[in-house]
PDB file of C-alpha atoms in Angstrom:
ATOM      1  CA  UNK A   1     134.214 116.982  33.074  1.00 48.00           C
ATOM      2  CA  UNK A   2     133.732 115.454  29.387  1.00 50.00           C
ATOM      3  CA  UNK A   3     134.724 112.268  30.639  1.00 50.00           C
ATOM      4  CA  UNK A   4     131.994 112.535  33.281  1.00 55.00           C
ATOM      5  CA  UNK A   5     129.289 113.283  30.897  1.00 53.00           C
ATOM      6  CA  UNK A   6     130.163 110.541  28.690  1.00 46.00           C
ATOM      7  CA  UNK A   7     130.160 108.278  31.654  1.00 54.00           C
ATOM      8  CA  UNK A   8     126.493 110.242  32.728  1.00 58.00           C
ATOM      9  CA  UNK A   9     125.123 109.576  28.994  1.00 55.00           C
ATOM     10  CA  UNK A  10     126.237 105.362  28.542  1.00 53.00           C
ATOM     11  CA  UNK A  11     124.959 104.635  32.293  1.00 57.00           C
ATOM     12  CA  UNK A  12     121.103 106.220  31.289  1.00 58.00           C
ATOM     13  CA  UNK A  13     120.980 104.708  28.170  1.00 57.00           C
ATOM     14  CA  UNK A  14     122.460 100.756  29.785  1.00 56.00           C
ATOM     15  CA  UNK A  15     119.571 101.971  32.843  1.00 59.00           C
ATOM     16  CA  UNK A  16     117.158 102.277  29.642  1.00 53.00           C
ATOM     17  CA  UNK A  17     118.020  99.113  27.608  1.00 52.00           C
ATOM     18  CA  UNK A  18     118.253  96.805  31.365  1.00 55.00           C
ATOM     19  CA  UNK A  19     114.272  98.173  31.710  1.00 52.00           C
ATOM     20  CA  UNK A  20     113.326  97.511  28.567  1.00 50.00           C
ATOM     21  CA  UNK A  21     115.116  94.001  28.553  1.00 50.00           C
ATOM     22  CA  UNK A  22     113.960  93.879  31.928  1.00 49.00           C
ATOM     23  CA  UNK A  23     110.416  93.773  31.284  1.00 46.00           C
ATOM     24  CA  UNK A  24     110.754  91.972  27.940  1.00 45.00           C
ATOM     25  CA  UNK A  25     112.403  89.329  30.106  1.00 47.00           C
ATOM     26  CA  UNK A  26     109.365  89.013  32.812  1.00 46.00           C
ATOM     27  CA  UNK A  27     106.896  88.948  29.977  1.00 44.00           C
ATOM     28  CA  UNK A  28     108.774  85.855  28.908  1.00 44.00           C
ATOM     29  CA  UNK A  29     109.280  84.003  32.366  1.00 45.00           C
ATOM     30  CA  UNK A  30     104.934  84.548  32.537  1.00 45.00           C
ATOM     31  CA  UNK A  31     104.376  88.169  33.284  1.00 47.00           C
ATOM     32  CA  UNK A  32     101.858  90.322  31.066  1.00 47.00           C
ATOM     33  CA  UNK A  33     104.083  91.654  27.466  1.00 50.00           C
ATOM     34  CA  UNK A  34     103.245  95.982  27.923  1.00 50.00           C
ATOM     35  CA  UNK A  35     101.070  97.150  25.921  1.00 53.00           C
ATOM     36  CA  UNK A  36     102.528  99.652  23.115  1.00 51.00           C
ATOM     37  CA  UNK A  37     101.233 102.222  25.266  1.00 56.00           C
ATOM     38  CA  UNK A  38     103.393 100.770  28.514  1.00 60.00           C
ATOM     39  CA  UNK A  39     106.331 101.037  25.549  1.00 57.00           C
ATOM     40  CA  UNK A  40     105.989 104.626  24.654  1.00 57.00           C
ATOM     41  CA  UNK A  41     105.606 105.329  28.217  1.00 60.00           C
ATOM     42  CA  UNK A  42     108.693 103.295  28.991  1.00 59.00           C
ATOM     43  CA  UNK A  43     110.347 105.303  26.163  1.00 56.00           C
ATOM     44  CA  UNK A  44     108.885 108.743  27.050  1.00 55.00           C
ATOM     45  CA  UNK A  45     110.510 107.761  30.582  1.00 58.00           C
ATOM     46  CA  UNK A  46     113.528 106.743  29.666  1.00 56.00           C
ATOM     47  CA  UNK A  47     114.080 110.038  27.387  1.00 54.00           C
ATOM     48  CA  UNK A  48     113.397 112.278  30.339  1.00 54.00           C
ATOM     49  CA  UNK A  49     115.824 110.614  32.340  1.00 54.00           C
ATOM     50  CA  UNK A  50     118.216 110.243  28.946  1.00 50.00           C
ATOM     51  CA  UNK A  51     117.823 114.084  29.038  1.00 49.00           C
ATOM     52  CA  UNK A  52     118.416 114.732  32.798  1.00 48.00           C
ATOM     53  CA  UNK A  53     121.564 112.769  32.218  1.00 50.00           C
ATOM     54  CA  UNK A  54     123.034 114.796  29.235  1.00 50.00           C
ATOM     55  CA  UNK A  55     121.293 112.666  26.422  1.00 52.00           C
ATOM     56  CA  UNK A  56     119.072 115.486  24.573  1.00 56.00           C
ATOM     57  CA  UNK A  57     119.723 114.200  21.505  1.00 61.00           C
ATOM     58  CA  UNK A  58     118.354 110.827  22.014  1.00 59.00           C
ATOM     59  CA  UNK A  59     115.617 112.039  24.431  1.00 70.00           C
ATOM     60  CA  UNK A  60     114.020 114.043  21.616  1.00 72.00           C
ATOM     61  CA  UNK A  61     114.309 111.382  18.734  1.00 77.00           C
ATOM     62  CA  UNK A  62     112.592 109.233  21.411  1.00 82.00           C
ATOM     63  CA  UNK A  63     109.391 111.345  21.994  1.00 83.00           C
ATOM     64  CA  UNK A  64     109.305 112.397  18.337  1.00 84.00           C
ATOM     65  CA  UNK A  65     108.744 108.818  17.186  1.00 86.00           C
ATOM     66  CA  UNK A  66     106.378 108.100  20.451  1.00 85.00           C
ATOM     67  CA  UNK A  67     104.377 111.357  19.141  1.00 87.00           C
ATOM     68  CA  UNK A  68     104.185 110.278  15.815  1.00 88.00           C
ATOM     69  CA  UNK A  69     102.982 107.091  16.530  1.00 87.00           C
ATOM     70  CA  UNK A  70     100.570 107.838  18.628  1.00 89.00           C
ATOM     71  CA  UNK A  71      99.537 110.842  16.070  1.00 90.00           C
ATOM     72  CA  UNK A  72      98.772 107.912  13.701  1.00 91.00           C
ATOM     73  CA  UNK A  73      97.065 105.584  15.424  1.00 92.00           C
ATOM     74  CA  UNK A  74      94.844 108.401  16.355  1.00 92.00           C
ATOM     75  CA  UNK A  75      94.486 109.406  12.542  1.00 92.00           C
ATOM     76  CA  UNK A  76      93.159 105.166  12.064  1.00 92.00           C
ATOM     77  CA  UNK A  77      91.126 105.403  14.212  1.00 93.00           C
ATOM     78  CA  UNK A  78      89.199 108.183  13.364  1.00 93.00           C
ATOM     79  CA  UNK A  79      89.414 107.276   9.815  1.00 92.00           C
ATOM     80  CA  UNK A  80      87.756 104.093  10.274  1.00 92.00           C
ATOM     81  CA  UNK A  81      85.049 105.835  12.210  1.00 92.00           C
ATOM     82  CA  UNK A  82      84.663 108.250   9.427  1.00 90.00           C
ATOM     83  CA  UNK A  83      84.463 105.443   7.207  1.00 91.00           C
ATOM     84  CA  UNK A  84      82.210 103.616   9.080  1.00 90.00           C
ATOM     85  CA  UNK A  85      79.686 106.283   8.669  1.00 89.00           C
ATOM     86  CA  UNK A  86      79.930 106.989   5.413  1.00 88.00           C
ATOM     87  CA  UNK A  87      79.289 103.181   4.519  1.00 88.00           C
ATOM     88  CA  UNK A  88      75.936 103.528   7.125  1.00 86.00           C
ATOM     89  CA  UNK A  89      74.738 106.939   5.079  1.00 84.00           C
ATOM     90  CA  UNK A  90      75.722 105.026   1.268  1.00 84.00           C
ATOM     91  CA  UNK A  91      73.262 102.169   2.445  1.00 85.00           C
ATOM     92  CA  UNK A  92      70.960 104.492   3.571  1.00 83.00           C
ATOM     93  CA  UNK A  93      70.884 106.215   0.465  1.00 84.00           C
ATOM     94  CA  UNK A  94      70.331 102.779  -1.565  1.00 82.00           C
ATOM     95  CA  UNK A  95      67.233 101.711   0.856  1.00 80.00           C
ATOM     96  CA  UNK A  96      65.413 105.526   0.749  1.00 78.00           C
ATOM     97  CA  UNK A  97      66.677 106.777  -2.944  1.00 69.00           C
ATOM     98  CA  UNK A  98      68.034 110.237  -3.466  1.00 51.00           C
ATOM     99  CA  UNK A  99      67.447 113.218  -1.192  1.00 41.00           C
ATOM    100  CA  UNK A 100      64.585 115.558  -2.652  1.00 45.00           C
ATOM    101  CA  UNK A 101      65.828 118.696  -1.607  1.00 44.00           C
ATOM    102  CA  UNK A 102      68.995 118.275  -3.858  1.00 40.00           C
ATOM    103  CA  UNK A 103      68.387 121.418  -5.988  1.00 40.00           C
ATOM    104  CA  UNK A 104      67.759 123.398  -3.102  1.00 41.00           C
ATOM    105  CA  UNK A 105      70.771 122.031  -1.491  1.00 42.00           C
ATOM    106  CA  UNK A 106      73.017 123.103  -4.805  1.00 45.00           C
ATOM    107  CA  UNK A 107      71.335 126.246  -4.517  1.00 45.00           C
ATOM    108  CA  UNK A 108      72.389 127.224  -0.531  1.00 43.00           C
ATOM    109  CA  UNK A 109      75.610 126.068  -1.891  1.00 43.00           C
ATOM    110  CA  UNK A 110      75.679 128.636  -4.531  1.00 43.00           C
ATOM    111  CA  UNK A 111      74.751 131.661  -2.246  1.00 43.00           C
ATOM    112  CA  UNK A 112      77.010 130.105   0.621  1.00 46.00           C
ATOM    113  CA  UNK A 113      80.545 130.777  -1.769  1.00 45.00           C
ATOM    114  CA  UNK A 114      82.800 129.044  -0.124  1.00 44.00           C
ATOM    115  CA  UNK A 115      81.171 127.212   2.526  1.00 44.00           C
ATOM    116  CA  UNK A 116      78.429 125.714  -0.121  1.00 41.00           C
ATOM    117  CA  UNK A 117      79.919 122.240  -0.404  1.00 42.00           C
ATOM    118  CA  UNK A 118      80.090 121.678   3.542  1.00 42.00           C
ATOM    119  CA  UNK A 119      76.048 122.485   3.839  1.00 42.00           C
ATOM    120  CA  UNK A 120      75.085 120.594   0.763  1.00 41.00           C
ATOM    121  CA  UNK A 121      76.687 117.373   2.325  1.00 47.00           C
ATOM    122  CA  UNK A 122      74.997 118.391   5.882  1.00 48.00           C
ATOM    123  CA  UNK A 123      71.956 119.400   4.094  1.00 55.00           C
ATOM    124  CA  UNK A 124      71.963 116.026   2.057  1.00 74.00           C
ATOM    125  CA  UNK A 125      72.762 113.612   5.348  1.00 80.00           C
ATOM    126  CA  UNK A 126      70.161 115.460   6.725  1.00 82.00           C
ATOM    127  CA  UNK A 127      67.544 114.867   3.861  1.00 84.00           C
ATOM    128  CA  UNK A 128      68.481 111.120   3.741  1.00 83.00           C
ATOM    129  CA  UNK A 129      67.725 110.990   7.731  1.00 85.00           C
ATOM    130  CA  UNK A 130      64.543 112.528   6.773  1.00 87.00           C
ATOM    131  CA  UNK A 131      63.778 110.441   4.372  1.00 85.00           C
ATOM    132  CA  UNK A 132      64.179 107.438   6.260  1.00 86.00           C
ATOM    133  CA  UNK A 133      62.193 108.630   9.105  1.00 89.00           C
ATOM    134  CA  UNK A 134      59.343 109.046   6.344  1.00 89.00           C
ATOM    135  CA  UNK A 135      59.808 105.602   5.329  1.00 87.00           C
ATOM    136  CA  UNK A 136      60.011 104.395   8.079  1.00 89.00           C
ATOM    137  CA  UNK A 137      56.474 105.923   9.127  1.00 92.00           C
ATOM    138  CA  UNK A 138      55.118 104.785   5.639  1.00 92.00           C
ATOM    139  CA  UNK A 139      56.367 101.204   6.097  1.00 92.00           C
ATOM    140  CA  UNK A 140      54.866 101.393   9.798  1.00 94.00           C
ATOM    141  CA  UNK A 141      51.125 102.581   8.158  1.00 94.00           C
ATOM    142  CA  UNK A 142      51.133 100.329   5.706  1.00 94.00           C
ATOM    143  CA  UNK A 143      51.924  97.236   8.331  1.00 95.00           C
ATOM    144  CA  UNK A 144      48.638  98.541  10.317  1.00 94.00           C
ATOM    145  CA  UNK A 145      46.552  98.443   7.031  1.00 95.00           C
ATOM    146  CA  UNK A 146      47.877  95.507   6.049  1.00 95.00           C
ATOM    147  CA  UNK A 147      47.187  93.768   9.500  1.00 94.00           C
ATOM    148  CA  UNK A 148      43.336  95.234   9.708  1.00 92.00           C
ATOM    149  CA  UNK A 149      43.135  93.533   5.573  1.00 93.00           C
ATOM    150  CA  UNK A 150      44.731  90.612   6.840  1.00 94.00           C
ATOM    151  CA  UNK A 151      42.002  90.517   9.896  1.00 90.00           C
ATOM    152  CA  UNK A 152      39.133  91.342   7.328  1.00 89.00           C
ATOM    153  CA  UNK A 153      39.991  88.613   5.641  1.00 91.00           C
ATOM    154  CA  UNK A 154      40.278  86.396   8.041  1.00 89.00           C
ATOM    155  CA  UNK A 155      36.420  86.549   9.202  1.00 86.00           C
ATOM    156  CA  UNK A 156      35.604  86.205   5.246  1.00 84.00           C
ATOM    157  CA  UNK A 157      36.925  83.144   5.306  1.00 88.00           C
ATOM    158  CA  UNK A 158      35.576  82.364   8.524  1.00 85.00           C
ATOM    159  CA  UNK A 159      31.896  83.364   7.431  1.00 78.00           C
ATOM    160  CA  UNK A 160      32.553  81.746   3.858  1.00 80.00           C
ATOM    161  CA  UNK A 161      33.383  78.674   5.774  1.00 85.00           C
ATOM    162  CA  UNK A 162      29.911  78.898   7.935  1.00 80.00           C
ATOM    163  CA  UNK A 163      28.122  79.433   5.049  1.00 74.00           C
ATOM    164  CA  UNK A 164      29.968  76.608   2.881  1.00 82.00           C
ATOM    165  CA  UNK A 165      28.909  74.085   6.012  1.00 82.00           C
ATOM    166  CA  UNK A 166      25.053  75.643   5.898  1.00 75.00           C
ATOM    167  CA  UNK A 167      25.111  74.917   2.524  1.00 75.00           C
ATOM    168  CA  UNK A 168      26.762  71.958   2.201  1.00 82.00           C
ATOM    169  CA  UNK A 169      23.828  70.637   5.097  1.00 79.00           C
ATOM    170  CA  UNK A 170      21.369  72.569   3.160  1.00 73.00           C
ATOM    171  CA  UNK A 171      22.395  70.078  -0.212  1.00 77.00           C
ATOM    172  CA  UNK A 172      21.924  66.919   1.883  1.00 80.00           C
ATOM    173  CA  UNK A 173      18.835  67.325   3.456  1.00 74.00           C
ATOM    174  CA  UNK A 174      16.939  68.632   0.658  1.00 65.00           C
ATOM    175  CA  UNK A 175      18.570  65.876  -1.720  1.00 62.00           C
ATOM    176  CA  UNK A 176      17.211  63.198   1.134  1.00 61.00           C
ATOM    177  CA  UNK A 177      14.111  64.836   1.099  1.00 57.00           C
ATOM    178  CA  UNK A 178      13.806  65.071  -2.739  1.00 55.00           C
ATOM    179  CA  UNK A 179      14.488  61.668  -3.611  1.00 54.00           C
ATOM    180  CA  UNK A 180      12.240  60.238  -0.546  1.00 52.00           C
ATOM    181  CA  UNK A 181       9.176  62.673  -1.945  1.00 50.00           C
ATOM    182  CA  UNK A 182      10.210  61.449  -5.818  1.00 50.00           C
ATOM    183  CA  UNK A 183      10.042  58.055  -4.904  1.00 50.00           C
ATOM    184  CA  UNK A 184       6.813  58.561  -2.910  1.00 48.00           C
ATOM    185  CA  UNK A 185       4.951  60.718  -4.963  1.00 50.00           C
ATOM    186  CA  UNK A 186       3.860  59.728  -8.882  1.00 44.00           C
ATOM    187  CA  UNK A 187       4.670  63.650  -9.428  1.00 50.00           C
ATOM    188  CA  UNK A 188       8.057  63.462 -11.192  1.00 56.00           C
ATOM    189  CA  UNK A 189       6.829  63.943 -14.563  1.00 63.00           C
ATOM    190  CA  UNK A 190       8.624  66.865 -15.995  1.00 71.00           C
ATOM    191  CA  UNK A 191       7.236  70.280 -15.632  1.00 70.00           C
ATOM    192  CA  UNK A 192       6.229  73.366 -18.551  1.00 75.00           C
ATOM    193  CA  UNK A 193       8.529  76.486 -18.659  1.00 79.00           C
ATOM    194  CA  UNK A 194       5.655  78.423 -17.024  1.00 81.00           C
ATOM    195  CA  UNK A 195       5.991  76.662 -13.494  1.00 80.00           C
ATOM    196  CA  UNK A 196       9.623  77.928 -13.634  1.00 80.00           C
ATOM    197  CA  UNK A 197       8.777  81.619 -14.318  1.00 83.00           C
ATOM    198  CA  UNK A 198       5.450  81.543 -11.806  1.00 85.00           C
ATOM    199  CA  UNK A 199       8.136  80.452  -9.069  1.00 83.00           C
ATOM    200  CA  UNK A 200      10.512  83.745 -10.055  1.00 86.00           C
ATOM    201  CA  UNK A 201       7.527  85.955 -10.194  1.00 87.00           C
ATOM    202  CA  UNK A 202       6.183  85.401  -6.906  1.00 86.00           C
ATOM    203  CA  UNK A 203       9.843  85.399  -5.344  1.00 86.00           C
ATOM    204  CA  UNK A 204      10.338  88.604  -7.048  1.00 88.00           C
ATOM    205  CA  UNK A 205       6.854  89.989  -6.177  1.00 89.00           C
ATOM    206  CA  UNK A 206       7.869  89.080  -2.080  1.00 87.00           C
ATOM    207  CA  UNK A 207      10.833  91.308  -2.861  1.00 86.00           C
ATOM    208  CA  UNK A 208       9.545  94.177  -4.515  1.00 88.00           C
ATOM    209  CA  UNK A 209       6.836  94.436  -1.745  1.00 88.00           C
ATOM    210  CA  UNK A 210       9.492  94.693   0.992  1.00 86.00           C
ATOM    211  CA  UNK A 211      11.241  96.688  -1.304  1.00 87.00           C
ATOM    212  CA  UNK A 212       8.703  99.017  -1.423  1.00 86.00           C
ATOM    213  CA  UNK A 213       7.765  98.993   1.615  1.00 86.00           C
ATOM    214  CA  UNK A 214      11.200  99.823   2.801  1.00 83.00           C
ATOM    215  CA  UNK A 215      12.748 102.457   0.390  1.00 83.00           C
ATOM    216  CA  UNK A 216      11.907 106.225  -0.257  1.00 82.00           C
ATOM    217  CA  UNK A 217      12.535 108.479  -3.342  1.00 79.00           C
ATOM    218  CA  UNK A 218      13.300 111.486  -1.141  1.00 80.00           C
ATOM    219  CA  UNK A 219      16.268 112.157  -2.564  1.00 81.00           C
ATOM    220  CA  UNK A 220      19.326 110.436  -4.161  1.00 79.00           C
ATOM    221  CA  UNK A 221      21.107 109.693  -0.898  1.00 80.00           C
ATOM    222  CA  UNK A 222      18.122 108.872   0.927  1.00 83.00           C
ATOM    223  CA  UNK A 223      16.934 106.188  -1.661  1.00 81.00           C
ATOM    224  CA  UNK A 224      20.713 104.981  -1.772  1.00 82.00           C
ATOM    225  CA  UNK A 225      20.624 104.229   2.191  1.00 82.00           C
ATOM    226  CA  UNK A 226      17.573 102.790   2.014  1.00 84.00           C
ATOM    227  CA  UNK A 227      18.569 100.485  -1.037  1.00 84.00           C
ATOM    228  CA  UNK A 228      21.511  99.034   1.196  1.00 84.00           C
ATOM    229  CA  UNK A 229      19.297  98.707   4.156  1.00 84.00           C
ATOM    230  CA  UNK A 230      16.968  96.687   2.170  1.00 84.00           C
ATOM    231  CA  UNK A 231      19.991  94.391   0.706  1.00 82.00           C
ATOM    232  CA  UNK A 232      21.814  94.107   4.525  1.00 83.00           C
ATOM    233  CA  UNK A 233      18.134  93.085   6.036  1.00 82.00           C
ATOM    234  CA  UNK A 234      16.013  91.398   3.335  1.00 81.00           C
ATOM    235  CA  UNK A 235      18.218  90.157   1.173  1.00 83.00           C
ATOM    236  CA  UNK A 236      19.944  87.836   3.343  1.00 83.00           C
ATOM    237  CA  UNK A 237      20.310  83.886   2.194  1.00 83.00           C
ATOM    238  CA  UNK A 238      18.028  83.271   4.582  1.00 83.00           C
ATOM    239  CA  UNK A 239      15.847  85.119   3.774  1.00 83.00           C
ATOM    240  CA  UNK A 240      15.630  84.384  -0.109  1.00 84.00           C
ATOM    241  CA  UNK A 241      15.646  80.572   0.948  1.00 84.00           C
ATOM    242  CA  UNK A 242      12.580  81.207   2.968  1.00 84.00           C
ATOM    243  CA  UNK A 243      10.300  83.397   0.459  1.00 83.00           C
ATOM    244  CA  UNK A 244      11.540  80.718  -2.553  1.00 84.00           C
ATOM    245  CA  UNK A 245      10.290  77.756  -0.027  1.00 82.00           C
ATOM    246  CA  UNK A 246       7.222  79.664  -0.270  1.00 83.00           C
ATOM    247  CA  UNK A 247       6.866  79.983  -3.742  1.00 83.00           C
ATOM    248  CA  UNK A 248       7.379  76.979  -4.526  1.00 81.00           C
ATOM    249  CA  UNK A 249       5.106  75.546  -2.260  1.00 80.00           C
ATOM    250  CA  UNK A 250       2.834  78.007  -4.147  1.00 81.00           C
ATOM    251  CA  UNK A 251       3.063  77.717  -7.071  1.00 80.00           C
ATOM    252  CA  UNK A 252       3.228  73.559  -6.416  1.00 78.00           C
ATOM    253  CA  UNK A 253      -0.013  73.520  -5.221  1.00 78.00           C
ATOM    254  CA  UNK A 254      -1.552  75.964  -7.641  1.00 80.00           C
ATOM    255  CA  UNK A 255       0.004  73.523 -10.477  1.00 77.00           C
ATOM    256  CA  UNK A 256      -1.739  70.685  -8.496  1.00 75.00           C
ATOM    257  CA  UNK A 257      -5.389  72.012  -8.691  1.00 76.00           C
ATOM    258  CA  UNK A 258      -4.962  72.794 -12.023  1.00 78.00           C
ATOM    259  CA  UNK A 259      -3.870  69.247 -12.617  1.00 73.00           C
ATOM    260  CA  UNK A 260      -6.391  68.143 -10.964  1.00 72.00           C
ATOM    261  CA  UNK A 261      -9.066  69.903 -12.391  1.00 71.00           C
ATOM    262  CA  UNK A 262      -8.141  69.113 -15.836  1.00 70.00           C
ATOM    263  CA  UNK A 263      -8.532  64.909 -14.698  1.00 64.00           C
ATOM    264  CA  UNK A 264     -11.768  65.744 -12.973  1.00 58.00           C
ATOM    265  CA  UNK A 265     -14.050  65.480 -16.143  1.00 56.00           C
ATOM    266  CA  UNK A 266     -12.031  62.627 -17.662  1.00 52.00           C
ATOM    267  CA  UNK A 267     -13.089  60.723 -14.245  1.00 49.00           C
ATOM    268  CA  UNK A 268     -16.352  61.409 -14.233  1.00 47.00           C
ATOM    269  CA  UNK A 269     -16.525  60.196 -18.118  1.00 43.00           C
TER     270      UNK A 269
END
């Protein structure tokens, strides 16, 4: 009877090693190596039959290492994914700064006894998702305001550029028109200091009568929105061109009959 279950034990362990070497030997003629999974199932196998055969001893070594192994793989694994989040909250925690509820935080884990330092670390990944929600909102506002200043700005410079070109037109016909009437006309004598200010006068005098016309002393906010209305409608460039045309034509031919008048009794001498 010993002799048989000697025999029994050295046939399951040669049936063991020939299916390991087996399928070592078809990975090498081409066949896919197994996995380490395919070799702790090869090993769990071969253990159960070990153990069916009278090998109990070499069964349970066999699982216990298969166990273990697969006990710490399991332990990586998670580690690294533990890890992995940990590095994602630390980054987190550099872009949004520290949690603001910390003190609060310290104090739940004060009244919680034991239990404390588990919901201050929930309670702090919580306030750091928080807070980058918030930022995330404030970063998203501040991209609309900056896109409607960016637009603003965008039809200044387009109206800056319009007016640039009016102006720019404005300069070259009026210096054609200057130096053709300078040439043409003996009047390019210079002029007194009163011409200048009878020009301002009557372009201020223009104003102040729209002005006046236009605003009311009601009260402070009434005068105010009448004061802007007056800027945004008579105030215009176009408008200040036109009444300082007008002046000047004024006040030139004003200057003329005086002129005039004062050679009238030298010609008749």
């Amino acid at each position: 009877l010993q002799q048989r279950q000697v025999s029994g034990q050295h046939s399951s362990r040669s049936r063991a090693l020939q299916a390991s070497g087996g399928s070592a030997g078809g990975g090498r003629s081409g066949h896919r190596s197994p996995s380490l999974s395919d070799r702790e199932d090869m090993l769990l196998d071969s253990s159960n039959s070990g153990g069916a055969g009278g090998g109990g001893d070499f069964s349970h070594d066999s699982a216990a290492l298969v166990k273990d192994r697969r006990r710490e793989l399991h332990t990586q694994a998670e580690q690294k994914r533990r890890d992995a989040i940990k590095q994602g909250y630390d980054k987190l925690y550099e872009l949004v700064g520290a949690a603001p509820s910390a003190s609060a935080a310290g104090g739940a884990a004060a009244a919680g006894g034991g239990s404390g330092e588990t919901n201050a670390k929930s309670l702090s990944k919580a306030s750091i998702l928080q807070r980058s929600i918030r930022h995330m909102e404030h970063l998203a506002k501040q991209k609309e305001l900056q896109e409607r200043e960016l637009d603003k700005l965008h039809k200044e410079v387009m109206a800056l550029k319009i007016m640039k070109m009016n102006y720019e037109h404005f300069v070259s016909s009026a210096g054609a028109s200057g130096g053709a009437a300078a040439a043409s006309s003996p009047q390019s004598q210079p002029l007194p200091e009163q011409v200048k200010f009878s020009v301002f006068q009557s372009v201020m005098d223009q104003l102040f009568a729209g002005f006046d016309r236009s605003t009311s002393a009601g009260s402070f906010a009434e005068l105010s929105g009448c004061v802007i209305t007056w800027l945004e409608e008579q105030c215009r460039p176009q408008t200040v061109h036109e009444l300082s045309v007008q002046a000047l034509q004024q006040v030139l031919t004003q200057y003329s009959q005086q002129q005039q008048g004062r050679q009238a009794p030298g010609n008749r001498l």
